[in-house]
Short mmCIF file of C-alpha atoms in Angstrom, two decimals:
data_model
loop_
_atom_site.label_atom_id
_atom_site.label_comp_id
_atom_site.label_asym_id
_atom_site.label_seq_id
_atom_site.Cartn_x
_atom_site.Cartn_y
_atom_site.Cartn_z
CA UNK D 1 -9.57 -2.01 4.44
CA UNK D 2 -7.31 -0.06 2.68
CA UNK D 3 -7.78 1.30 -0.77
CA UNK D 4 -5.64 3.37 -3.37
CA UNK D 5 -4.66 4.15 -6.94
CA UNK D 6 -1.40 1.68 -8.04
CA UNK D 7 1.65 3.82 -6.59
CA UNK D 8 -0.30 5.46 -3.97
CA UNK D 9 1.48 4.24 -1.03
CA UNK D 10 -0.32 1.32 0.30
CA UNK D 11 2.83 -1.11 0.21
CA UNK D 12 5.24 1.72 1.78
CA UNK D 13 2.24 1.91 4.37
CA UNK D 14 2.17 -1.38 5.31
CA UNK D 15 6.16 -1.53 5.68
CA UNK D 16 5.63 1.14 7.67
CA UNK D 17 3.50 -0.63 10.21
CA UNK D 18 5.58 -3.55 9.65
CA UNK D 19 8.48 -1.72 11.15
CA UNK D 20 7.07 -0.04 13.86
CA UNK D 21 5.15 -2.60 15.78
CA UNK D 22 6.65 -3.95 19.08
CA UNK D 23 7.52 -7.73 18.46
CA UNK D 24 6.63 -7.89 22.53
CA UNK D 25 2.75 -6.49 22.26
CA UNK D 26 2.13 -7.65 18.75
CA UNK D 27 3.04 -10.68 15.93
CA UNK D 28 2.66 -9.35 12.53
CA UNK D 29 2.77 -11.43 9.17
CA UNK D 30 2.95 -9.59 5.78
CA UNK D 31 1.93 -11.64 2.86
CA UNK D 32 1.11 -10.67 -1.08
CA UNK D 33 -2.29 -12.24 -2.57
CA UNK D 34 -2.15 -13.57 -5.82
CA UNK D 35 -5.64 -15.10 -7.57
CA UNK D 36 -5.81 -18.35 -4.84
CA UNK D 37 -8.82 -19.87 -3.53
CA UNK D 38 -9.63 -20.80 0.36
CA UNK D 39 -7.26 -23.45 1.03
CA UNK D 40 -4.22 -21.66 -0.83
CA UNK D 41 -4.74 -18.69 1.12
CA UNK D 42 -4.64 -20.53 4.27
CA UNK D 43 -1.50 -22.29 3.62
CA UNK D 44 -0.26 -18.94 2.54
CA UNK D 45 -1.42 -17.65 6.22
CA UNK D 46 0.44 -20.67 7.70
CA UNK D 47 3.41 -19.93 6.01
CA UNK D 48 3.55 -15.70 7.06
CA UNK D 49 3.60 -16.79 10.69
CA UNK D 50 5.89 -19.79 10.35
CA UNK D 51 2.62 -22.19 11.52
CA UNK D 52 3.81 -25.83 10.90
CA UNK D 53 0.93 -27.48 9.61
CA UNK D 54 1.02 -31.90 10.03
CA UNK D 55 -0.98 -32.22 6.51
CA UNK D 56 -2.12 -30.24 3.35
CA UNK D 57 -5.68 -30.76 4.48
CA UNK D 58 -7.66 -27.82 5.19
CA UNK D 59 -8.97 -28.69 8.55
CA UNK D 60 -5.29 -28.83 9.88
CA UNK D 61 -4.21 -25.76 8.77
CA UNK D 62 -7.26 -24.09 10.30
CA UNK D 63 -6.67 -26.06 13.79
CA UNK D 64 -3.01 -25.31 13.41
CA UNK D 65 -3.83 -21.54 12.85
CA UNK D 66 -6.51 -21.41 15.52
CA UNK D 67 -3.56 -23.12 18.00
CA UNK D 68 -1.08 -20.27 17.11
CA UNK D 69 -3.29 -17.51 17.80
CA UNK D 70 -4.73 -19.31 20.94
CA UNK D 71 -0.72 -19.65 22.01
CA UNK D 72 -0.14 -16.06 20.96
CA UNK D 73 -3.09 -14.45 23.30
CA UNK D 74 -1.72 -16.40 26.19
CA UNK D 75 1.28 -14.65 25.72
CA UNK D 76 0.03 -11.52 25.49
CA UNK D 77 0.65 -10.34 22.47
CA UNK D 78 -2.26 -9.47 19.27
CA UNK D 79 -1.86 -11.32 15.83
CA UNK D 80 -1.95 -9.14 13.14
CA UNK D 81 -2.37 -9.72 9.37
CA UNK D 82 -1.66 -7.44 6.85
CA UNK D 83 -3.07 -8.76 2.92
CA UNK D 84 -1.45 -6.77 0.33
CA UNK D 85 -3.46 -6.91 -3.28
CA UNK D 86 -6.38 -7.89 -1.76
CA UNK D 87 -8.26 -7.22 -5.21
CA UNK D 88 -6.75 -10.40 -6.61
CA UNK D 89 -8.09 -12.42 -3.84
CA UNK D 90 -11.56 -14.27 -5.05
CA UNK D 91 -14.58 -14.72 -3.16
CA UNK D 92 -13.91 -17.74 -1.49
CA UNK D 93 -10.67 -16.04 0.40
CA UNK D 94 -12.09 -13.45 1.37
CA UNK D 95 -14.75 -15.48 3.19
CA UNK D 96 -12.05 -17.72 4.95
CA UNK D 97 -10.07 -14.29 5.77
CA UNK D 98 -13.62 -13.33 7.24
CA UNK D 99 -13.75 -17.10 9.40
CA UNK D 100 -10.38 -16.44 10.89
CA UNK D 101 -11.30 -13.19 12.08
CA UNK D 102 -13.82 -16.00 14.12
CA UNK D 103 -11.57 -16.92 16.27
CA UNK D 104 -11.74 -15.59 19.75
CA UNK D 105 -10.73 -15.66 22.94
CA UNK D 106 -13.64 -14.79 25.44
CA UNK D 107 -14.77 -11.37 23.79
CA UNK D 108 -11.63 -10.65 21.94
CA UNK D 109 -11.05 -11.66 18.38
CA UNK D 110 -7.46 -13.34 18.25
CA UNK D 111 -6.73 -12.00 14.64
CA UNK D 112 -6.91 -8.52 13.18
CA UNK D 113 -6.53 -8.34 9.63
CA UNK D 114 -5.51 -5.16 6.85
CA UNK D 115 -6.80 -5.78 3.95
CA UNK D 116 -4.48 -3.34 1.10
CA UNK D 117 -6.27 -3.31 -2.44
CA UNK D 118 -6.61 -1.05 -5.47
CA UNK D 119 -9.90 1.16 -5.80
CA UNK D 120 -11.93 -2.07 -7.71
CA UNK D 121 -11.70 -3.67 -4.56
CA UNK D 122 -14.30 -1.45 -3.17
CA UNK D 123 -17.20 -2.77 -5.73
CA UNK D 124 -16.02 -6.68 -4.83
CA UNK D 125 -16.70 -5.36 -1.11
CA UNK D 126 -19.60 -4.29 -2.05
CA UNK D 127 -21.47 -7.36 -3.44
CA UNK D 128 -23.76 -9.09 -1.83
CA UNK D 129 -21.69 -12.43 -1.47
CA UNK D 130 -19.64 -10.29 0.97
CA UNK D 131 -22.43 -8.82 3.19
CA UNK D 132 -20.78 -11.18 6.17
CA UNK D 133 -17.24 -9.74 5.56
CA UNK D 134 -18.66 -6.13 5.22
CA UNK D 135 -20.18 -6.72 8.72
CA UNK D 136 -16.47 -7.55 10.07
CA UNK D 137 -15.28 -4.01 8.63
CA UNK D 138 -14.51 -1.52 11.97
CA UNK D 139 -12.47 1.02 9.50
CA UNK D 140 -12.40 2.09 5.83
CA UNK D 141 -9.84 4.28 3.85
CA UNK D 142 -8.96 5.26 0.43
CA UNK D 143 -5.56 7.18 -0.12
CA UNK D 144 -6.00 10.18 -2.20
CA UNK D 145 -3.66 11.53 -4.72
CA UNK D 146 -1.60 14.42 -3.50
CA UNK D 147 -2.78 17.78 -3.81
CA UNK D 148 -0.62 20.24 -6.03
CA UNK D 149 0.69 22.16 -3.04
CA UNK D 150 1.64 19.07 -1.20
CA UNK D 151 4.21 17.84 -4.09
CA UNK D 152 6.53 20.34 -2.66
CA UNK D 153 7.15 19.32 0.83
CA UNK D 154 7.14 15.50 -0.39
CA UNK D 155 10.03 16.11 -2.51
CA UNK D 156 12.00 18.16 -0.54
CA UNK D 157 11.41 15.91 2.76
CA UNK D 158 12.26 13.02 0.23
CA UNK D 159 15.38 14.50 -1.15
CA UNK D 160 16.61 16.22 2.30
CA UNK D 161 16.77 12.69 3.72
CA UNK D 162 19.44 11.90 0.81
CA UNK D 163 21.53 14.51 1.80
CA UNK D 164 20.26 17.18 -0.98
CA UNK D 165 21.76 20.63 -0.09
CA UNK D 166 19.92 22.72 -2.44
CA UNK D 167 22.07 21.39 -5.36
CA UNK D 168 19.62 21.85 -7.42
CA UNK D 169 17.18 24.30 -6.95
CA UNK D 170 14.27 23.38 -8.19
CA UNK D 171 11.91 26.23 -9.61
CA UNK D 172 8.80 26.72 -8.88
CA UNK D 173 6.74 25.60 -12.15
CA UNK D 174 8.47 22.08 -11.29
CA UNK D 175 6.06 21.38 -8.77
CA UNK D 176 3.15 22.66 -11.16
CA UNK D 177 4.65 20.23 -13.96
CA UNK D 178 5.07 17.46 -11.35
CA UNK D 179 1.50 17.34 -10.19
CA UNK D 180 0.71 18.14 -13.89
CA UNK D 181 2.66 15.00 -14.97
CA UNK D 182 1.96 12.33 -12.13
CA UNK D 183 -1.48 13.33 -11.21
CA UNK D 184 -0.56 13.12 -7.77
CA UNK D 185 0.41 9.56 -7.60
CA UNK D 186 3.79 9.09 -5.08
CA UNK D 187 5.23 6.22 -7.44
CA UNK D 188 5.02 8.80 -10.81
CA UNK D 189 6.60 11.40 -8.73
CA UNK D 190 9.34 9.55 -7.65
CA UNK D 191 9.47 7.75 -11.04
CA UNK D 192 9.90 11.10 -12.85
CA UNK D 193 11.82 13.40 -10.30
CA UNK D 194 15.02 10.17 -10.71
CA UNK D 195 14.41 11.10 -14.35
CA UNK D 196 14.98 14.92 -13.74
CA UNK D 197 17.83 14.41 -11.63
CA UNK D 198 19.67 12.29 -14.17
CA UNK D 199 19.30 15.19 -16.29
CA UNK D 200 20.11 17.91 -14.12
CA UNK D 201 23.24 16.21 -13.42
CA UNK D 202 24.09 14.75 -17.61
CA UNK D 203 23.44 18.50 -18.58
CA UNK D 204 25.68 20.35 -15.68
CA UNK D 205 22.23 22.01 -14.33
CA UNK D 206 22.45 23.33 -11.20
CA UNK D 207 18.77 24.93 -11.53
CA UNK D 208 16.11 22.53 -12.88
CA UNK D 209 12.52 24.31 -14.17
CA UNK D 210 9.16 22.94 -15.57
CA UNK D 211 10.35 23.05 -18.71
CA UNK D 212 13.06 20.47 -17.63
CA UNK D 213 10.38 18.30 -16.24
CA UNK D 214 7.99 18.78 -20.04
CA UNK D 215 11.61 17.51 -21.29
CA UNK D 216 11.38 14.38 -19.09
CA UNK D 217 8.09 13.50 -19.54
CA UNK D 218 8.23 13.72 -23.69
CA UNK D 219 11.36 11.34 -23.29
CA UNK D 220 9.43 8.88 -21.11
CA UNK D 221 6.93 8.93 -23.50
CA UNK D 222 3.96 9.84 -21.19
CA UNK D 223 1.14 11.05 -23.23
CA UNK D 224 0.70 14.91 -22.86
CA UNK D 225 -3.18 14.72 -23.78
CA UNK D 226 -3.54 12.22 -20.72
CA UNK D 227 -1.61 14.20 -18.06
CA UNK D 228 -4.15 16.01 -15.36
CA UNK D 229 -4.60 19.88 -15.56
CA UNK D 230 -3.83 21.57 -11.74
CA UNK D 231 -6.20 22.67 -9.68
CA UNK D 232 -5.91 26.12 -9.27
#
């Protein structure tokens, strides 16, 4: 289970994974939860791995699903599952996410799943309908906003792989106003820092400063009284 603030990286971190597996060792499926119950998740399942299912009934798709990963084993390779907005996902899903993590071959569970959710999802973990699922948990993480001094290096990696040559320089009370502005969040950054660069480059600026970035902000009509104070 993975946990974080909207804009905090959990889709990029799943894409990640998502690119980076070996097709040979492992068969991943990607799929985005909206509010279904058991049997619409299922299908949903069924249609991430391209499982061909003979009816709508529930019972096939679970045979058909328990088939696939039976087939997949035998070829050697791990099933993985990765559930993006997990937090819209009601009780009932979860608990059939938690049954297909019953299926097994010998000692070895045919399915892994990665749950991605926003920091509510914690207290539906939590209750006591999902003491089973809890039980089924082997790792836990919540993804932290960025510290001040780490908005820095993310922007510089992020515009270096653009081609950015120093043109503009960025001062260094941008970074405070960044983390000021965005409260750490990746997406806010990002969000913000297109902003600055559209007016570095409308106003001729070849040096961009944290009062360029107050500019921004005003004109995107983010509410100074809500932005975070740094950490010192």
């Amino acid at each position: 289970v993975i946990t974080g603030e909207v804009g905090s990286g959990k889709t990029t971190l799943a894409g990640h994974v998502m690119k980076s597996i070996d097709p040979s060792r492992l068969t991943a499926a990607r799929l985005v939860s909206t509010q279904v119950a058991d049997a619409d998740l299922l299908r949903l399942v069924c249609d991430a791995f391209g499982i061909a299912v003979p009816s709508p009934a529930k019972s096939d798709a679970l045979a058909a699903i328990e088939t696939f990963l039976h087939e997949e084993a035998r070829a050697g390779r791990r099933t993985l599952l990765i559930v993006d907005e997990a937090q819209n996902l009601d009780f009932s899903a979860l608990e059939e996410l938690r049954m297909l993590s019953n299926f097994q071959l010998g000692e070895t569970s045919l399915l892994q799943i990665f749950l991605l959710a926003q920091p509510e999802f914690r207290a539906t973990l939590a209750s006591p309908q999902l003491e089973q699922l809890r039980q089924r948990v082997i790792a836990t993480h919540h993804l932290e906003a960025m510290l001040p001094e780490e908005v820095e290096p993310y922007l510089i990696h992020r515009l270096s792989l653009v081609g950015w040559r120093e043109d503009p320089v960025f001062a260094p009370s941008v970074y405070d106003e960044l983390w000021r502005a965005s409260a750490g969040i990746p997406r806010r950054i990002n969000s913000i820092v297109n902003r600055l660069l559209l007016h570095g480059a409308v106003e001729e600026r070849h040096e961009l400063d944290g009062e360029d970035v107050r500019s921004v902000v005003d004109d995107m009509g983010l509410s100074r009284e809500e932005l975070t104070e740094p950490v010192s």
